[in-house]
CSV table of C-alpha atoms in Angstrom, one decimal:
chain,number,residue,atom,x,y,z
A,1,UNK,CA,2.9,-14.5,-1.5
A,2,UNK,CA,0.0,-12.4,-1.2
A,3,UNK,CA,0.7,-8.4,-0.4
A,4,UNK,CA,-2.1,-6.7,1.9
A,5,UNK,CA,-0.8,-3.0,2.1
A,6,UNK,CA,-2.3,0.1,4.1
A,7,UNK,CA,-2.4,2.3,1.7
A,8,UNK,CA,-2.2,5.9,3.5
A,9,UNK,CA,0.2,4.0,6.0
A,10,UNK,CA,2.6,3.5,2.9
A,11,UNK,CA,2.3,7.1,1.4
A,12,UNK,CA,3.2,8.5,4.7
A,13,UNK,CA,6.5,6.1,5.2
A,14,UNK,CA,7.2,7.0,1.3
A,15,UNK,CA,7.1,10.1,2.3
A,16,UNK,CA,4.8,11.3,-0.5
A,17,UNK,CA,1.7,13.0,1.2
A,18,UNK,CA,2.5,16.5,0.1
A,19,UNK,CA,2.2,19.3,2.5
A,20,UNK,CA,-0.4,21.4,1.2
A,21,UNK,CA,-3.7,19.3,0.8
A,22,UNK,CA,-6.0,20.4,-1.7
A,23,UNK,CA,-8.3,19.3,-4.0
A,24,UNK,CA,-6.6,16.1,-6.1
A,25,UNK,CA,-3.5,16.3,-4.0
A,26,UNK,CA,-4.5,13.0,-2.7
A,27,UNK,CA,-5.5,11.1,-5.7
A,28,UNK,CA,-2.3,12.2,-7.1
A,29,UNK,CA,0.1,11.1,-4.1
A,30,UNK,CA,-2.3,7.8,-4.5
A,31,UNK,CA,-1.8,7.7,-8.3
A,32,UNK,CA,2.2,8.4,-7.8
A,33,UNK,CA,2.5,5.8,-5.0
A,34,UNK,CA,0.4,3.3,-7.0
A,35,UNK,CA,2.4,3.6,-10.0
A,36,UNK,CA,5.6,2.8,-7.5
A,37,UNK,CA,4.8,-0.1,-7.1
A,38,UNK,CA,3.7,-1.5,-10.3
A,39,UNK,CA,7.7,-0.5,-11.1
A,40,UNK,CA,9.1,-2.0,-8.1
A,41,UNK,CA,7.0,-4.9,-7.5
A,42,UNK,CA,8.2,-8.3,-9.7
A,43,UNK,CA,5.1,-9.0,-12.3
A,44,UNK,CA,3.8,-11.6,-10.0
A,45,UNK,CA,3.6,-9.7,-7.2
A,46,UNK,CA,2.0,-6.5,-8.4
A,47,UNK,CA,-1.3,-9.1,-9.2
A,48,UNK,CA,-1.2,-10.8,-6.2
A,49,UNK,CA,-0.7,-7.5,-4.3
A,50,UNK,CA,-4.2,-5.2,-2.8
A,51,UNK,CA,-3.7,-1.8,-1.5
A,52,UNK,CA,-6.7,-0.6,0.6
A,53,UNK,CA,-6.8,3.2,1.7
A,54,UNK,CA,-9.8,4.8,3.6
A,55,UNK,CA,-12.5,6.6,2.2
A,56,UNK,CA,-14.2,8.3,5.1
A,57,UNK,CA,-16.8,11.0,3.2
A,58,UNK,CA,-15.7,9.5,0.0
A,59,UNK,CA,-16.8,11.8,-3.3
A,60,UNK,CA,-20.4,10.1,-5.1
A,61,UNK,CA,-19.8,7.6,-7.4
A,62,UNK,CA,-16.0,6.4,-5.8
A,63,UNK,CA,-16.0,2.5,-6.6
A,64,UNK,CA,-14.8,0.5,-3.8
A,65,UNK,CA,-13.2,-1.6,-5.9
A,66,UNK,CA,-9.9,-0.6,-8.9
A,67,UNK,CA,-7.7,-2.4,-11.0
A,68,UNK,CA,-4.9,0.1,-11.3
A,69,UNK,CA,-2.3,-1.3,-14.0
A,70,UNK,CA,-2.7,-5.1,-12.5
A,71,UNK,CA,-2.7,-3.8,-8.8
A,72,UNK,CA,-5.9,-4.2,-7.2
A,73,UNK,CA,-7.1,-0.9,-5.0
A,74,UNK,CA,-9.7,-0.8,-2.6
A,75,UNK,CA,-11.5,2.0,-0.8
A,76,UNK,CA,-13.4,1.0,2.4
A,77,UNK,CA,-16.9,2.7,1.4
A,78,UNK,CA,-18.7,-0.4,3.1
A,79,UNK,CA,-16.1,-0.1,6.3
A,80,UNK,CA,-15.8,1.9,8.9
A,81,UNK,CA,-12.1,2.7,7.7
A,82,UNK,CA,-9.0,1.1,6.6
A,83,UNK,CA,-8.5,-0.9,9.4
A,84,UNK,CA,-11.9,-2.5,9.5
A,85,UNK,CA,-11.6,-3.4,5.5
A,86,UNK,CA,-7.4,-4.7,6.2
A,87,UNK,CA,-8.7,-7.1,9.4
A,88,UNK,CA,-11.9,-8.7,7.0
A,89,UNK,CA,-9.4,-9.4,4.2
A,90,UNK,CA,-7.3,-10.8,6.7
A,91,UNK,CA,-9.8,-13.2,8.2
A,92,UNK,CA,-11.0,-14.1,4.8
A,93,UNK,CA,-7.7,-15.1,3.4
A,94,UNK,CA,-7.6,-19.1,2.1
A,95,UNK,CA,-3.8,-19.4,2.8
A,96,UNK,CA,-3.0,-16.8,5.4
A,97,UNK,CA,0.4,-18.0,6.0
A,98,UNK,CA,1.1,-16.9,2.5
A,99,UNK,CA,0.3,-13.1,3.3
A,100,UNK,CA,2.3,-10.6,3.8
A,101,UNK,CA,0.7,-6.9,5.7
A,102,UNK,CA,2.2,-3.7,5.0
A,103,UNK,CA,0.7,-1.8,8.2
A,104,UNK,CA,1.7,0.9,10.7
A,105,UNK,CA,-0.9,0.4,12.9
A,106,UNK,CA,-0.9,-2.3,15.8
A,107,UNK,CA,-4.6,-3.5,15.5
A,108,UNK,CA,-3.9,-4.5,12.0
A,109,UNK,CA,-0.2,-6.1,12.8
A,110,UNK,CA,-2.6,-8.3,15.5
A,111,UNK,CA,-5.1,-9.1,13.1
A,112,UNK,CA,-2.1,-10.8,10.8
A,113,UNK,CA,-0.5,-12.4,13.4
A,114,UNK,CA,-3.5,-14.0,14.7
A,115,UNK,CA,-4.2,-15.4,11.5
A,116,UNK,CA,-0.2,-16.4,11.5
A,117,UNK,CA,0.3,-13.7,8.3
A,118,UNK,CA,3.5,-11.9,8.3
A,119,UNK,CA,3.0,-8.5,9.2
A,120,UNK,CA,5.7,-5.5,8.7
A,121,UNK,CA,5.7,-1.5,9.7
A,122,UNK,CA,5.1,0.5,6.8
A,123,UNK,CA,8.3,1.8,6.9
A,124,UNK,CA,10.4,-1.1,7.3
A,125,UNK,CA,8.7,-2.7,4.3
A,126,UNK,CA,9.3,0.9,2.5
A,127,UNK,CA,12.6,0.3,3.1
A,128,UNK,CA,13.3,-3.1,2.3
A,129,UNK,CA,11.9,-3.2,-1.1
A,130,UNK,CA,13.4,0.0,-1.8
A,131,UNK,CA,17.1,-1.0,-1.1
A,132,UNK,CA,15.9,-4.1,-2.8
A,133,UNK,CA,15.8,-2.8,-5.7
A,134,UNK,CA,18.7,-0.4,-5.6
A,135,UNK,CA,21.2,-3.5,-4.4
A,136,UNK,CA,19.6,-5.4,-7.3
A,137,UNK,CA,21.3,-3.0,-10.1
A,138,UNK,CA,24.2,-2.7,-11.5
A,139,UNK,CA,23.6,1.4,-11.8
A,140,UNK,CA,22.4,3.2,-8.3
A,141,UNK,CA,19.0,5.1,-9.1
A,142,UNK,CA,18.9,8.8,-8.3
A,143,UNK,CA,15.2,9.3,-7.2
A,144,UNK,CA,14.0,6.1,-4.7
A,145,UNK,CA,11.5,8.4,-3.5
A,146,UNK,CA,8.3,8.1,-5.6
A,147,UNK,CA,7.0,11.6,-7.7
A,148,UNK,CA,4.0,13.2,-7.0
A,149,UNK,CA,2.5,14.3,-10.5
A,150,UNK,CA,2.2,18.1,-10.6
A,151,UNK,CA,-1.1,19.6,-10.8
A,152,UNK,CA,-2.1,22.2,-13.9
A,153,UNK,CA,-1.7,24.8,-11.1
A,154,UNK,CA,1.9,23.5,-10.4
């Protein structure tokens, strides 16, 4: 199955947006929660999976489109956020019974179920593939939360 996921949606349910936003502190929650998934996803999930986050004001030269480590990242540059990028992915999928959408936000859930996707909170989905995982080993992890890389100032 095909993964849509809301990407600021997910950092927030992770609970990995930092406190104190500054300059890189959200690449780096992006970066840490990107990197959680590639771990936690099977192989054949992570390249059928597309995180989208917003870029409202986005720095010159952001590409809308990255492969980060087999997971495909896009920035809605050419939308008018998130949400607008999520529901056009949506209405383009071949097989959208076969797609899953990792979103808080209602007008995204109804975009899915129009289209007869499976859509799931943030949170829950958080959640799920988190215990997953921990259920799925023999030894209980300590951190299920995903690390935020330190800056240089850190």
């Amino acid at each position: 199955m095909a993964i849509l996921i809301d990407g600021y949606n997910l950092l927030h349910a992770a609970g990995i947006i930092p406190r104190g936003i500054g300059a890189g502190t959200l690449e780096r929650a992006r970066s840490a929660l990107l990197n959680w998934l590639i771990a936690e996803l099977e192989p054949e999930q992570v390249a059928e999976t597309t995180v989208v986050f917003d870029a409202a004001n986005p720095p010159p030269g952001l590409p809308r489109r990255v492969d980060h480590r087999g997971l495909t990242v896009l920035f809605s540059t050419e939308h008018e956020n998130a949400d607008a990028l999520l529901e056009d992915l949506i209405r383009q999928a071949a097989v959208p019974r076969r797609l899953v959408v990792v979103s808080s936000d209602h007008r995204v859930q109804r975009a899915a179920r129009r289209r007869r996707s499976i859509a799931i909170d943030s949170d829950d989905w958080y959640f799920n593939l988190r215990n997953r995982r921990e259920n799925s080993t023999a030894e209980p992890r300590e951190e299920t939360k995903p690390a935020v890389p330190l800056s240089a100032a850190e």
